[in-house]
Amino acid sequence: MSIQNANTITPTPASPSQAISDKGLLRGAIGLAIISLVGFGLLYSLAGVGLGQALFPSAANGSLIERNGKVVGSSLVAQPFADARYFQPRPSAAGHDPMAVAGSNQARTNPDLRKRIDEALMGAAQRNGVDPSAIAGDLVTQSGGGIDPHISPQAAALQADRVARARGLGRAGVEALIARHTQNKQLGLLGQPRVNVLELNLALDAATSAEVNAPANGG
Amino acid sequence: MTEFLLVFALAIGLGWPLGRYLAAVMRGEPMRGDGLFLRLERPLYALLGTDPQRGMSWRGYAGAFLLSNGVLGVIVWLILMTQAWLPLNPNGAPNMSWDLALHTMVSFLTNTNQQHYAGQAQLSYLAHMMGIVSLQIITPMMGLALVVATLRALFGGRNAQARKADGQDQTPVDVGNYWADVIRPTLRLMLPLCLLWSVLLTSQGVPATLDGGPVLAPVDATVQMKEQKIPLGPVSPMVSIKQLGTNGGGWYGANSAVPLENPTPLSNLLETLALILIPVAVVFMIAGLTGRRRFAALVLGTMLVMSVASAGLAIWSEGFSSTSQDIALMEGKEVRFGAAPSALWAALTTQTSNGSVNAMHDSLAPLTGLVTISDMLINAIWGGIGCGLQQFIVYLLLGVFLAGLMTGRTPELFGRKIEAPEVKLLAVLVLLQPLILLGLTAITLSVPSLTGNSNPGFHAISQVFYEYASAFANNGSGFEGLGDATVWWNLTCSFVLAAGRYPALIIPLAIAAMLARKRQAPESTGSLQIETPTFALTLIAVIVILTLLQFMPVLVLGPVADHLSLIAR
């Protein structure tokens, strides 16, 4: 392996002293700025938008969920739920406002974090009539982005009884809905099993209105 | 574990062919695809006023780099400060203050993407596409150009043969054409790959639209929130380049933890792979560019060992150690990913100077935080595109120098002696890091009104040190609880960002050009053999001792003490 290999980097110019020049830097710099801003930044972004819109229009527009022709949410954005007839999402440091997405950024050793988790544990246990030790961790911790649309299947299961009672539905029916809305590991390999809270609650409303023939969006 | 194995297997498997392709692109010889790309490139070279075959000296090359940064920086700074008056602002983002705009501009110009703002509310679509995305595309390619020029110079420059015939000193060392070195890889590698990633990410749910997002009423009318605005935009193209270009600055404030930016476990795999794909390809590129496969193998082996060790430690800490039993484990994490993929991301994003996050690093276990800070202090485990390898060359020169002293041989790299002038320049680089990081951390911690901590105790030290370490490494992630959108943080970080980028890219190029002018002794059995496992181990030791030992006190006071107080609870 000889060092002469380095010379194959490009063909050696016939007259190297003329081939090297450091002139024209300012023109190059201004030219490169124009190329970057318009050619790369703007045109590339527009190409990405065009391809996305053409191939995956629903996903490209925010995975919005419509009911009766009205946008009621996005399956990628958690909504707050307070009513006992609904499954609750994870707590949010951003108040579930997508314009303010954020985590709590509290350290594991921060006493405020411990106090908040303890209170959330007690609250969730009382609300769902279960022992605090049965509460799943994701239900009492704030997510990274503050709009995590999912909870773990355990966090859904421990709310099932309360939701069923509040709605006057059978527990088995609610559990079947949870099962239907549980997404397993993607491709059987990736991530964690999860339940989309907004989709589950919309399905609950649909099931209730079908059964009781009452308006879905009451309260 | 699945994600860990998949990401490394895919990165090596795809990085190899991509690296060979990249080498061909940077050699500038006729290749497949010329028919299309030459047609695109010719008008660009005409606009730039350059002949792509023409060479430059290292001074001209570095000058072109600095000047093109200056012009771009001023324009983007102006765009950020006037975005409210410019078109494509459907969400009504206001103009940025001068200091926030300055920090944002410097941060993206240095391929760092540290963000003291929240993109979905504080940037217009135009500012995102023209200001942010442009810099995200062009700055990693500038880093690549600089390291390619340095590699050329290390082997005598493109005109090595002619200069030898000339009697060495007459002609300057030809390190390449800066403009061609930036344009070619952008058009032939970066943009096609980004478009592919953009479509793949949109298929998983990342938005790609120019419309403003809808405002809707929550389904449960009993809650306090009366309306919810869903922020959309041309998100997918930006997320692709932020992941692939070791950028890291996301569309949304909470980056890839936000489901709109990273909707599924598959999108998470794609984004995690994108963190290291091109940095790995750049290492494979060495073989094709220099013709020395064993040298490429040395770099690859050294980086891979450190990368696997650091990622493994992070995954163990977050997913399998005693702290993983904590009820607070999911604080700052997303249910669809879980602990181990979040830790894998945290390790890779700090190794590669990317800085995007899929979980809040502030809330990670303290030992995972230790891994991320150490990765950023080393900043050469893959590293940012170009600058990671450039930093590795610094360690390589130091390693050769130290090994030469230890074995009593003249320290030489590829047959050229490393002597006092080169070592002095290396010393400047080595000293710059602790001086700036420890100095500013000390000042900031001693004036509580400047600090802006969100956490008490030892973690507060980690927060401040992390911010400066991240800025200097051009990483851009943060312990984001820090109240950092102040004039103090904006200005000091702007300074640290620039100090971490420009000397680290230019000084190695200068050293390589100095080496290239020296008489080349033939490599013999008497020379120090660097392309061996023994030297790789020496190099790892030099890297670990040099970077971690000098920061040991602050690491003990920060993350280590934080960990001890956590397990003592």
Coordinates of C-alpha atoms in Angstrom, one line a residue, chain A:
Chain A
M1 CA 0.0 0.0 0.0
S2 CA 2.0 3.0 -1.1
I3 CA 1.4 6.6 -0.4
Q4 CA 1.4 7.3 -4.1
N5 CA -2.2 6.1 -4.0
A6 CA -3.1 9.5 -2.7
N7 CA -2.3 10.9 -6.1
T8 CA -5.2 9.1 -7.6
I9 CA -7.5 11.5 -5.7
T10 CA -7.8 13.4 -8.9
P11 CA -5.9 13.5 -12.1
T12 CA -2.8 15.6 -11.6
P13 CA -3.3 18.9 -13.4
A14 CA -1.0 19.5 -16.3
S15 CA 0.3 22.8 -14.9
P16 CA -0.4 22.8 -11.1
S17 CA 0.9 26.4 -10.5
Q18 CA -1.9 27.7 -12.7
A19 CA -4.5 25.3 -11.4
I20 CA -4.4 26.6 -7.9
S21 CA -6.2 29.9 -7.3
D22 CA -7.8 31.4 -4.2
K23 CA -9.6 34.2 -6.0
G24 CA -13.3 35.0 -6.2
L25 CA -14.2 34.1 -2.6
L26 CA -16.8 36.8 -2.1
R27 CA -18.6 36.0 -5.3
G28 CA -18.6 32.4 -4.3
A29 CA -19.8 33.1 -0.8
I30 CA -22.7 35.2 -2.1
G31 CA -23.5 32.6 -4.8
L32 CA -23.5 29.8 -2.3
A33 CA -25.8 31.7 0.0
I34 CA -28.4 32.1 -2.8
I35 CA -28.1 28.5 -3.8
S36 CA -28.5 27.3 -0.2
L37 CA -31.4 29.6 0.7
V38 CA -33.5 29.2 -2.4
G39 CA -32.2 26.1 -4.1
F40 CA -31.6 23.8 -1.2
G41 CA -33.7 25.1 1.7
L42 CA -36.9 26.3 -0.1
L43 CA -37.0 24.0 -3.1
Y44 CA -36.1 20.9 -1.2
S45 CA -38.8 21.7 1.4
L46 CA -41.4 22.2 -1.2
A47 CA -40.4 19.0 -3.0
G48 CA -40.8 17.1 0.3
V49 CA -44.2 18.7 0.8
G50 CA -45.3 17.8 -2.7
L51 CA -44.2 14.2 -2.5
G52 CA -45.8 13.8 0.9
Q53 CA -49.1 15.3 -0.2
A54 CA -49.2 13.2 -3.3
L55 CA -48.3 9.9 -1.7
F56 CA -49.7 10.1 1.9
P57 CA -52.3 12.9 2.0
S58 CA -53.9 12.0 5.3
A59 CA -50.6 11.6 7.1
A60 CA -49.2 14.7 5.5
N61 CA -52.0 16.8 6.8
G62 CA -51.7 15.8 10.4
S63 CA -53.5 12.5 10.7
L64 CA -56.7 14.4 11.5
I65 CA -59.8 12.5 12.8
E66 CA -63.2 13.7 11.4
R67 CA -66.6 12.9 12.8
N68 CA -69.7 14.1 10.9
G69 CA -67.5 16.2 8.6
K70 CA -65.9 18.0 11.5
V71 CA -62.3 17.7 12.7
V72 CA -62.4 16.5 16.3
G73 CA -58.7 15.8 16.8
S74 CA -55.5 14.3 15.5
S75 CA -54.6 10.7 16.4
L76 CA -51.0 12.1 17.0
V77 CA -52.1 14.7 19.6
A78 CA -53.4 13.9 23.1
Q79 CA -56.5 15.7 24.3
P80 CA -57.3 16.4 27.9
F81 CA -60.1 14.3 29.4
A82 CA -61.6 15.0 32.8
D83 CA -65.1 13.4 32.7
A84 CA -65.3 10.0 34.5
R85 CA -66.8 8.5 31.4
Y86 CA -63.6 8.9 29.5
F87 CA -60.2 7.2 29.7
Q88 CA -57.5 9.7 30.8
P89 CA -54.3 10.4 29.0
R90 CA -50.9 10.9 30.6
P91 CA -50.4 14.1 32.5
S92 CA -48.9 16.9 30.5
A93 CA -46.3 19.5 31.4
A94 CA -47.8 21.6 28.5
G95 CA -51.4 21.3 29.5
H96 CA -51.9 19.2 26.4
D97 CA -51.4 22.3 24.3
P98 CA -49.5 21.4 21.1
M99 CA -48.4 25.0 20.7
A100 CA -46.5 24.7 24.0
V101 CA -45.1 21.1 23.7
A102 CA -42.6 20.4 26.4
G103 CA -41.7 17.9 29.1
S104 CA -41.4 18.8 32.7
N105 CA -37.6 18.7 32.5
Q106 CA -37.5 17.7 36.2
A107 CA -34.6 15.6 37.3
R108 CA -35.2 12.2 38.9
T109 CA -33.7 13.7 42.1
N110 CA -36.0 16.8 42.1
P111 CA -38.3 16.7 45.2
D112 CA -41.0 18.5 43.2
L113 CA -41.1 15.6 40.8
R114 CA -41.5 13.1 43.6
K115 CA -44.3 15.2 45.2
R116 CA -46.1 15.4 41.9
I117 CA -45.9 11.7 41.1
D118 CA -47.0 10.8 44.7
E119 CA -50.0 13.1 44.3
A120 CA -50.8 11.7 40.9
L121 CA -50.6 8.2 42.2
M122 CA -53.0 8.9 45.0
G123 CA -55.4 10.7 42.7
A124 CA -55.4 8.0 40.1
A125 CA -55.8 5.3 42.7
Q126 CA -58.8 7.0 44.3
R127 CA -60.4 7.9 41.0
N128 CA -60.2 4.3 39.7
G129 CA -60.7 2.6 43.0
V130 CA -57.5 0.6 42.8
D131 CA -54.5 0.3 45.0
P132 CA -51.7 2.9 44.3
S133 CA -49.2 0.0 43.7
A134 CA -51.4 -1.1 40.8
I135 CA -51.0 2.2 38.9
A136 CA -48.9 2.0 35.8
G137 CA -45.9 4.5 35.8
D138 CA -46.8 6.1 32.5
L139 CA -50.2 7.3 33.9
V140 CA -48.5 9.4 36.6
T141 CA -45.5 10.8 34.7
Q142 CA -45.5 13.6 32.2
S143 CA -44.4 12.6 28.7
G144 CA -41.5 14.1 26.8
G145 CA -43.6 16.2 24.4
G146 CA -46.6 16.7 26.6
I147 CA -49.0 15.4 24.0
D148 CA -48.3 11.7 24.1
P149 CA -51.4 10.2 22.5
H150 CA -50.9 6.8 24.1
I151 CA -51.1 5.0 27.4
S152 CA -49.9 1.5 28.2
P153 CA -52.4 -1.3 28.0
Q154 CA -52.1 -1.6 31.8
A155 CA -52.9 2.0 32.3
A156 CA -56.0 1.5 30.2
A157 CA -57.0 -1.7 31.9
L158 CA -57.0 -0.1 35.4
Q159 CA -59.4 2.6 34.2
A160 CA -61.8 0.2 32.5
D161 CA -64.0 -0.5 35.5
R162 CA -64.5 3.2 36.3
V163 CA -65.4 4.1 32.7
A164 CA -67.8 1.1 32.4
R165 CA -69.6 2.2 35.6
A166 CA -69.8 5.9 34.6
R167 CA -71.3 4.9 31.2
G168 CA -73.5 2.1 32.4
L169 CA -71.8 -0.3 30.1
G170 CA -70.6 -3.8 30.8
R171 CA -67.0 -4.1 31.8
A172 CA -66.5 -6.8 29.2
G173 CA -67.6 -4.5 26.4
V174 CA -65.2 -1.8 27.5
E175 CA -62.3 -4.3 27.8
A176 CA -63.1 -5.5 24.3
L177 CA -62.8 -1.9 23.0
I178 CA -59.5 -1.6 24.7
A179 CA -58.3 -4.8 23.1
R180 CA -59.4 -3.5 19.7
H181 CA -57.5 -0.3 20.2
T182 CA -54.3 -1.8 21.5
Q183 CA -51.5 -1.5 19.1
N184 CA -48.8 -4.1 19.6
K185 CA -45.1 -3.7 18.8
Q186 CA -44.8 -2.4 15.3
L187 CA -43.8 -5.2 12.9
G188 CA -43.7 -7.4 15.9
L189 CA -40.3 -5.9 16.9
L190 CA -40.3 -2.2 17.6
G191 CA -41.5 0.0 20.4
Q192 CA -44.0 -0.8 23.1
P193 CA -47.7 -2.0 23.1
R194 CA -49.9 1.0 23.5
V195 CA -53.5 2.4 23.4
N196 CA -54.5 5.6 21.6
V197 CA -56.6 7.4 24.2
L198 CA -58.5 9.8 21.9
E199 CA -59.4 7.0 19.4
L200 CA -60.5 4.8 22.3
N201 CA -62.7 7.5 23.8
L202 CA -64.3 8.3 20.4
A203 CA -65.0 4.6 20.0
L204 CA -66.6 4.6 23.5
D205 CA -68.8 7.5 22.5
A206 CA -69.9 5.8 19.3
A207 CA -70.6 2.6 21.3
T208 CA -72.6 4.4 23.9
S209 CA -74.7 6.4 21.5
A210 CA -75.5 3.3 19.6
E211 CA -76.5 1.5 22.8
V212 CA -78.3 4.3 24.7
N213 CA -79.2 6.4 21.7
A214 CA -78.0 9.5 23.6
P215 CA -75.9 12.3 22.3
A216 CA -72.2 11.3 22.3
N217 CA -70.7 14.5 23.3
G218 CA -72.6 15.2 26.5
G219 CA -71.3 16.8 29.7

